[in-house]
Short mmCIF file of C-alpha atoms in Angstrom, two decimals:
data_model
loop_
_atom_site.label_atom_id
_atom_site.label_comp_id
_atom_site.label_asym_id
_atom_site.label_seq_id
_atom_site.Cartn_x
_atom_site.Cartn_y
_atom_site.Cartn_z
CA UNK A 1 195.35 -0.23 -43.30
CA UNK A 2 193.51 -3.84 -42.73
CA UNK A 3 194.86 -6.07 -40.57
CA UNK A 4 194.91 -9.18 -42.45
CA UNK A 5 194.64 -12.92 -40.95
CA UNK A 6 197.96 -14.87 -40.47
CA UNK A 7 196.43 -18.14 -41.49
CA UNK A 8 193.20 -18.70 -43.45
CA UNK A 9 190.54 -21.00 -41.78
CA UNK A 10 190.18 -24.77 -43.57
CA UNK A 11 187.69 -24.53 -45.98
CA UNK A 12 184.61 -26.60 -45.52
CA UNK A 13 183.72 -29.25 -48.21
CA UNK A 14 180.94 -28.53 -49.91
CA UNK A 15 180.35 -32.16 -51.36
CA UNK A 16 180.04 -35.70 -49.28
CA UNK A 17 182.94 -37.78 -49.46
CA UNK A 18 181.44 -40.21 -51.44
CA UNK A 19 180.40 -38.12 -53.93
CA UNK A 20 183.85 -36.63 -54.37
CA UNK A 21 185.04 -39.86 -54.75
CA UNK A 22 182.69 -40.79 -57.70
CA UNK A 23 183.39 -37.81 -59.74
CA UNK A 24 187.26 -38.67 -59.72
CA UNK A 25 186.63 -42.17 -60.43
CA UNK A 26 184.55 -40.86 -63.67
CA UNK A 27 186.94 -38.46 -64.41
CA UNK A 28 189.74 -41.34 -64.60
CA UNK A 29 187.74 -43.08 -66.85
CA UNK A 30 187.36 -46.13 -64.33
CA UNK A 31 184.48 -48.24 -63.72
CA UNK A 32 183.35 -49.73 -60.36
CA UNK A 33 184.88 -53.05 -60.86
CA UNK A 34 187.86 -51.41 -62.24
CA UNK A 35 188.69 -49.39 -59.16
CA UNK A 36 187.67 -52.79 -56.57
CA UNK A 37 190.68 -54.50 -58.55
CA UNK A 38 192.86 -52.16 -58.29
CA UNK A 39 192.11 -51.84 -54.69
CA UNK A 40 191.57 -55.52 -53.94
CA UNK A 41 188.19 -54.66 -52.61
CA UNK A 42 184.83 -55.99 -53.69
CA UNK A 43 182.90 -53.99 -55.96
CA UNK A 44 179.89 -53.54 -53.74
CA UNK A 45 182.22 -52.37 -51.11
CA UNK A 46 183.08 -49.48 -53.78
CA UNK A 47 179.31 -48.72 -54.25
CA UNK A 48 178.91 -47.95 -50.60
CA UNK A 49 181.72 -46.21 -50.30
CA UNK A 50 180.38 -43.75 -52.70
CA UNK A 51 176.93 -44.08 -51.67
CA UNK A 52 177.71 -43.32 -47.94
CA UNK A 53 176.21 -46.34 -46.58
CA UNK A 54 178.58 -47.87 -44.11
CA UNK A 55 176.18 -50.30 -42.99
CA UNK A 56 179.20 -53.08 -43.42
CA UNK A 57 182.17 -51.03 -42.48
CA UNK A 58 180.92 -50.26 -38.71
CA UNK A 59 184.59 -49.81 -37.32
CA UNK A 60 185.62 -45.87 -38.34
CA UNK A 61 189.55 -47.36 -38.86
CA UNK A 62 188.66 -49.75 -41.41
CA UNK A 63 186.33 -47.03 -43.15
CA UNK A 64 188.77 -43.95 -42.92
CA UNK A 65 191.40 -46.58 -44.37
CA UNK A 66 189.15 -47.33 -47.29
CA UNK A 67 188.56 -43.80 -47.91
CA UNK A 68 192.36 -42.65 -47.91
CA UNK A 69 193.21 -45.31 -50.50
CA UNK A 70 189.88 -44.64 -52.47
CA UNK A 71 191.20 -40.82 -52.71
CA UNK A 72 195.03 -41.67 -53.46
CA UNK A 73 193.53 -44.29 -56.50
CA UNK A 74 191.49 -41.41 -58.04
CA UNK A 75 194.25 -38.51 -57.74
CA UNK A 76 192.39 -36.19 -54.95
CA UNK A 77 193.66 -34.96 -51.58
CA UNK A 78 192.85 -37.92 -49.14
CA UNK A 79 192.74 -35.20 -46.05
CA UNK A 80 189.74 -33.26 -47.89
CA UNK A 81 187.89 -36.55 -48.73
CA UNK A 82 188.37 -37.05 -44.97
CA UNK A 83 186.98 -33.41 -43.97
CA UNK A 84 183.78 -34.23 -46.01
CA UNK A 85 183.67 -37.48 -44.11
CA UNK A 86 183.89 -35.93 -40.72
CA UNK A 87 181.71 -33.32 -41.35
CA UNK A 88 178.79 -35.67 -41.38
CA UNK A 89 180.06 -38.59 -39.43
CA UNK A 90 183.00 -37.07 -37.62
CA UNK A 91 180.92 -36.93 -34.03
CA UNK A 92 180.04 -40.52 -34.13
CA UNK A 93 183.07 -41.76 -35.10
CA UNK A 94 185.21 -39.97 -32.22
CA UNK A 95 182.83 -41.56 -29.63
CA UNK A 96 183.22 -44.70 -30.94
CA UNK A 97 186.91 -44.27 -31.35
CA UNK A 98 187.16 -43.52 -27.89
CA UNK A 99 185.30 -45.63 -26.42
CA UNK A 100 187.78 -48.48 -24.97
CA UNK A 101 186.35 -51.97 -24.44
CA UNK A 102 186.71 -53.09 -20.55
CA UNK A 103 189.36 -55.93 -20.24
CA UNK A 104 187.62 -59.06 -18.49
CA UNK A 105 189.55 -61.18 -16.12
CA UNK A 106 189.74 -64.77 -16.70
CA UNK A 107 189.26 -66.34 -13.45
CA UNK A 108 190.61 -69.83 -12.98
CA UNK A 109 188.82 -72.43 -11.52
CA UNK A 110 189.00 -72.84 -7.71
CA UNK A 111 190.20 -75.89 -6.35
CA UNK A 112 186.55 -77.01 -4.80
CA UNK A 113 185.05 -76.26 -8.93
CA UNK A 114 187.53 -78.77 -9.73
CA UNK A 115 186.59 -81.06 -6.89
CA UNK A 116 182.76 -80.76 -7.47
CA UNK A 117 183.42 -81.92 -11.35
CA UNK A 118 185.39 -84.90 -10.60
CA UNK A 119 182.73 -86.07 -8.25
CA UNK A 120 180.24 -85.55 -10.44
CA UNK A 121 182.09 -87.48 -13.11
CA UNK A 122 182.35 -90.15 -10.99
CA UNK A 123 179.05 -90.26 -10.02
CA UNK A 124 177.82 -90.24 -13.44
CA UNK A 125 180.35 -93.50 -14.22
CA UNK A 126 178.82 -95.17 -11.37
CA UNK A 127 175.34 -94.67 -12.55
CA UNK A 128 176.21 -95.74 -16.14
CA UNK A 129 178.30 -99.06 -14.66
CA UNK A 130 175.22 -100.06 -12.08
CA UNK A 131 172.47 -99.29 -15.18
CA UNK A 132 174.53 -101.80 -17.47
CA UNK A 133 175.37 -104.76 -14.76
CA UNK A 134 171.40 -104.85 -14.26
CA UNK A 135 170.74 -105.02 -17.32
CA UNK A 136 173.28 -107.90 -17.91
CA UNK A 137 171.57 -109.62 -15.24
CA UNK A 138 168.04 -109.14 -16.29
CA UNK A 139 168.75 -109.68 -19.67
CA UNK A 140 167.19 -113.64 -19.18
CA UNK A 141 167.05 -113.75 -15.44
CA UNK A 142 169.30 -116.77 -15.33
CA UNK A 143 172.32 -117.51 -12.41
CA UNK A 144 175.58 -116.70 -13.81
CA UNK A 145 176.74 -120.64 -13.11
CA UNK A 146 179.32 -122.37 -14.61
CA UNK A 147 178.37 -125.23 -17.31
CA UNK A 148 178.16 -128.28 -15.63
CA UNK A 149 178.44 -131.37 -16.66
CA UNK A 150 175.54 -133.70 -16.16
CA UNK A 151 175.80 -136.39 -13.62
CA UNK A 152 174.20 -139.29 -15.98
CA UNK A 153 177.65 -141.48 -15.22
CA UNK A 154 177.27 -144.65 -13.66
CA UNK A 155 178.67 -144.25 -9.73
CA UNK A 156 181.45 -146.59 -9.19
CA UNK A 157 179.39 -147.25 -5.92
CA UNK A 158 176.73 -149.23 -7.47
CA UNK A 159 179.04 -151.57 -9.48
CA UNK A 160 181.03 -152.45 -5.89
CA UNK A 161 177.83 -153.22 -4.04
CA UNK A 162 176.98 -155.82 -6.51
CA UNK A 163 178.60 -159.19 -5.03
CA UNK A 164 181.11 -161.45 -6.84
CA UNK A 165 179.93 -164.54 -8.82
CA UNK A 166 181.31 -167.13 -6.75
CA UNK A 167 183.14 -169.84 -8.32
CA UNK A 168 181.57 -173.12 -9.74
CA UNK A 169 182.53 -176.15 -8.41
CA UNK A 170 184.25 -178.75 -10.20
CA UNK A 171 181.15 -180.95 -11.86
CA UNK A 172 182.71 -184.81 -11.09
CA UNK A 173 181.84 -187.34 -14.08
CA UNK A 174 178.70 -189.05 -13.55
CA UNK A 175 179.13 -193.07 -13.43
CA UNK A 176 178.28 -194.99 -16.40
CA UNK A 177 175.33 -196.90 -16.58
CA UNK A 178 173.08 -198.69 -19.51
CA UNK A 179 172.88 -196.53 -22.02
CA UNK A 180 174.74 -193.76 -23.71
CA UNK A 181 175.96 -191.59 -21.09
CA UNK A 182 176.81 -188.07 -21.89
CA UNK A 183 179.86 -185.90 -20.00
CA UNK A 184 178.08 -182.47 -18.52
CA UNK A 185 181.15 -180.12 -19.63
CA UNK A 186 180.15 -181.54 -23.27
CA UNK A 187 176.39 -180.85 -22.66
CA UNK A 188 177.35 -177.31 -21.10
CA UNK A 189 179.21 -176.36 -24.50
CA UNK A 190 176.41 -177.52 -26.44
CA UNK A 191 174.38 -175.41 -24.79
CA UNK A 192 176.43 -172.67 -25.97
CA UNK A 193 178.10 -171.94 -22.04
CA UNK A 194 181.77 -172.32 -21.39
CA UNK A 195 183.11 -175.11 -19.54
CA UNK A 196 184.50 -173.50 -16.55
CA UNK A 197 181.12 -171.17 -16.48
CA UNK A 198 178.69 -173.17 -13.74
CA UNK A 199 175.28 -174.36 -15.01
CA UNK A 200 173.60 -172.10 -12.20
CA UNK A 201 174.64 -168.35 -13.04
CA UNK A 202 171.87 -166.77 -11.86
CA UNK A 203 171.86 -169.16 -8.37
CA UNK A 204 170.52 -172.58 -9.76
CA UNK A 205 172.67 -175.20 -9.08
CA UNK A 206 172.85 -178.92 -10.22
CA UNK A 207 173.85 -181.63 -8.17
CA UNK A 208 175.13 -184.82 -10.02
CA UNK A 209 174.95 -188.16 -8.38
CA UNK A 210 174.93 -191.64 -8.85
CA UNK A 211 171.58 -192.90 -9.37
CA UNK A 212 169.55 -195.06 -11.32
CA UNK A 213 167.38 -191.93 -12.84
CA UNK A 214 169.24 -188.88 -12.24
CA UNK A 215 172.70 -189.03 -12.74
CA UNK A 216 172.93 -188.57 -16.45
CA UNK A 217 172.04 -186.16 -18.75
CA UNK A 218 171.44 -186.14 -22.57
CA UNK A 219 172.92 -183.38 -24.75
CA UNK A 220 168.76 -181.94 -25.44
CA UNK A 221 168.37 -182.21 -21.61
CA UNK A 222 171.57 -180.29 -20.51
CA UNK A 223 170.60 -177.23 -23.40
CA UNK A 224 167.08 -177.09 -22.44
CA UNK A 225 167.82 -176.66 -18.98
CA UNK A 226 170.88 -174.21 -19.33
CA UNK A 227 168.48 -171.79 -21.48
CA UNK A 228 165.51 -171.66 -18.84
CA UNK A 229 167.70 -170.87 -16.07
CA UNK A 230 169.24 -168.20 -18.31
CA UNK A 231 165.84 -166.93 -19.20
CA UNK A 232 164.10 -167.02 -15.73
CA UNK A 233 164.07 -163.59 -14.19
CA UNK A 234 164.89 -163.15 -10.32
CA UNK A 235 162.94 -161.57 -7.72
CA UNK A 236 165.28 -158.56 -7.65
CA UNK A 237 164.92 -157.88 -11.11
CA UNK A 238 161.10 -158.22 -11.42
CA UNK A 239 161.05 -155.55 -8.58
CA UNK A 240 163.40 -153.29 -10.41
CA UNK A 241 161.69 -153.60 -13.58
CA UNK A 242 157.93 -152.88 -11.47
CA UNK A 243 159.21 -149.57 -10.01
CA UNK A 244 161.48 -148.26 -12.98
CA UNK A 245 159.69 -145.53 -14.90
CA UNK A 246 157.44 -144.56 -12.44
CA UNK A 247 159.31 -141.44 -11.35
CA UNK A 248 160.80 -140.49 -14.85
CA UNK A 249 160.71 -136.84 -15.72
CA UNK A 250 161.25 -136.17 -19.32
CA UNK A 251 162.50 -132.64 -20.86
CA UNK A 252 162.32 -131.66 -24.73
CA UNK A 253 163.96 -128.62 -25.59
CA UNK A 254 162.99 -126.14 -28.31
CA UNK A 255 165.56 -123.61 -27.26
CA UNK A 256 168.32 -123.49 -25.36
CA UNK A 257 167.77 -123.79 -21.35
CA UNK A 258 169.54 -124.07 -17.94
CA UNK A 259 168.29 -126.58 -15.76
CA UNK A 260 168.53 -128.01 -12.36
CA UNK A 261 167.09 -130.90 -10.80
CA UNK A 262 167.46 -131.86 -7.38
CA UNK A 263 165.47 -135.29 -6.10
CA UNK A 264 164.31 -135.43 -1.96
CA UNK A 265 168.00 -136.29 -0.90
CA UNK A 266 169.32 -132.64 -2.09
CA UNK A 267 171.45 -134.88 -4.79
CA UNK A 268 172.09 -133.20 -8.26
CA UNK A 269 169.96 -135.58 -10.88
CA UNK A 270 170.36 -132.76 -13.60
CA UNK A 271 172.13 -129.36 -14.35
CA UNK A 272 173.70 -127.38 -16.49
CA UNK A 273 172.98 -125.78 -20.20
CA UNK A 274 171.07 -127.80 -22.67
CA UNK A 275 170.91 -127.12 -26.02
CA UNK A 276 168.54 -126.56 -28.58
CA UNK A 277 167.06 -129.93 -29.83
CA UNK A 278 167.95 -131.89 -27.18
CA UNK A 279 165.59 -134.37 -24.72
CA UNK A 280 166.60 -135.38 -21.41
CA UNK A 281 164.95 -138.11 -19.43
CA UNK A 282 165.95 -138.44 -15.46
CA UNK A 283 165.00 -140.03 -12.61
CA UNK A 284 165.10 -139.54 -8.74
CA UNK A 285 163.32 -139.79 -5.37
CA UNK A 286 160.32 -137.58 -5.47
CA UNK A 287 160.02 -134.91 -4.55
CA UNK A 288 161.65 -133.40 -7.41
CA UNK A 289 162.79 -129.22 -7.02
CA UNK A 290 163.35 -128.02 -10.62
CA UNK A 291 164.80 -124.67 -11.93
CA UNK A 292 164.41 -124.05 -15.22
CA UNK A 293 165.62 -120.75 -17.47
CA UNK A 294 164.12 -119.81 -20.49
CA UNK A 295 161.04 -122.04 -19.82
CA UNK A 296 158.98 -120.66 -22.64
CA UNK A 297 161.41 -122.84 -24.58
CA UNK A 298 161.00 -126.22 -22.81
CA UNK A 299 158.28 -129.25 -22.19
CA UNK A 300 158.46 -131.80 -19.95
CA UNK A 301 156.33 -134.55 -18.25
CA UNK A 302 156.51 -136.18 -15.12
CA UNK A 303 155.07 -139.74 -14.52
CA UNK A 304 154.02 -140.14 -18.17
CA UNK A 305 151.79 -137.02 -17.87
CA UNK A 306 152.61 -133.61 -18.95
CA UNK A 307 153.15 -130.30 -16.72
CA UNK A 308 152.26 -127.17 -17.35
CA UNK A 309 155.26 -125.41 -17.28
CA UNK A 310 153.57 -121.67 -18.47
CA UNK A 311 151.51 -121.91 -15.03
CA UNK A 312 154.74 -122.12 -13.35
CA UNK A 313 156.69 -119.33 -14.86
CA UNK A 314 157.72 -116.53 -13.65
CA UNK A 315 157.92 -112.54 -14.97
CA UNK A 316 161.70 -113.57 -15.80
CA UNK A 317 160.85 -116.37 -17.57
CA UNK A 318 162.54 -118.53 -14.85
CA UNK A 319 160.31 -121.56 -13.58
CA UNK A 320 160.98 -122.86 -9.47
CA UNK A 321 158.52 -125.38 -8.19
CA UNK A 322 158.31 -128.94 -7.03
CA UNK A 323 157.03 -132.06 -8.39
CA UNK A 324 156.17 -135.40 -6.76
CA UNK A 325 155.23 -133.77 -3.17
#
């Protein structure tokens, strides 16, 4: 009597898993799109499962899950489908399943690393600030001076130096002689001079005395004498008129420019920002020291002669030179 085995060996599937699924789907009368809609999968994924193309399903767990769900949908044994799959792909799948991904410990940055990072950040910020400051200073090459009011007002000292006009002495009335006598005050009034003002306002005095030929003035003579005394320039006025204009510096500004002019006594003759379209004329004791910013937009002349400003201009469009040496 032959001995029968207690349990039969598992039957090896003769068809691939994909072919089994395709035949079962066709028996149920389902298309690929219908099966994909019921499984919430893409139709291309259903076609890949039936064709044994697992390029898009590299993870074995996902692939087995899709095969089980597809087998239940078409009504065949899921275990048999997985055995058919393992007969072809089981060895590599088992190796991939057992392969563990090593855990990489995340290292916290050290204190030295934090310090170096902060130091590099501070250095970069300082370099950027320095470059910005250099660009700002080299933009026009001018000193950052506050705008000053030009010192063109007349100083009070010059007014104090003028001597006060001495009061004129009262003029005594002339003695009556033969003919018409004209009072001196009346003659001054006719000439346009106030009665209290002396005829010699510029230093000319008239002595009125008694005599046969000179103590009496007619109205026309008094008026002529007053006009002559007013029109005759003094020696000081002639001297000042002679020297005025010899050391005149004239500047014409086509563009806005910062200017500083100092005379031989280091006194500031002109300083400040001059607007475009303006003109200035100053005078001072030579030699004159000049600093002109934005020199390309300025024209000047000294003692009536034009000055070649471009020849005295530096690379930063700032001219520093001396005139009248």
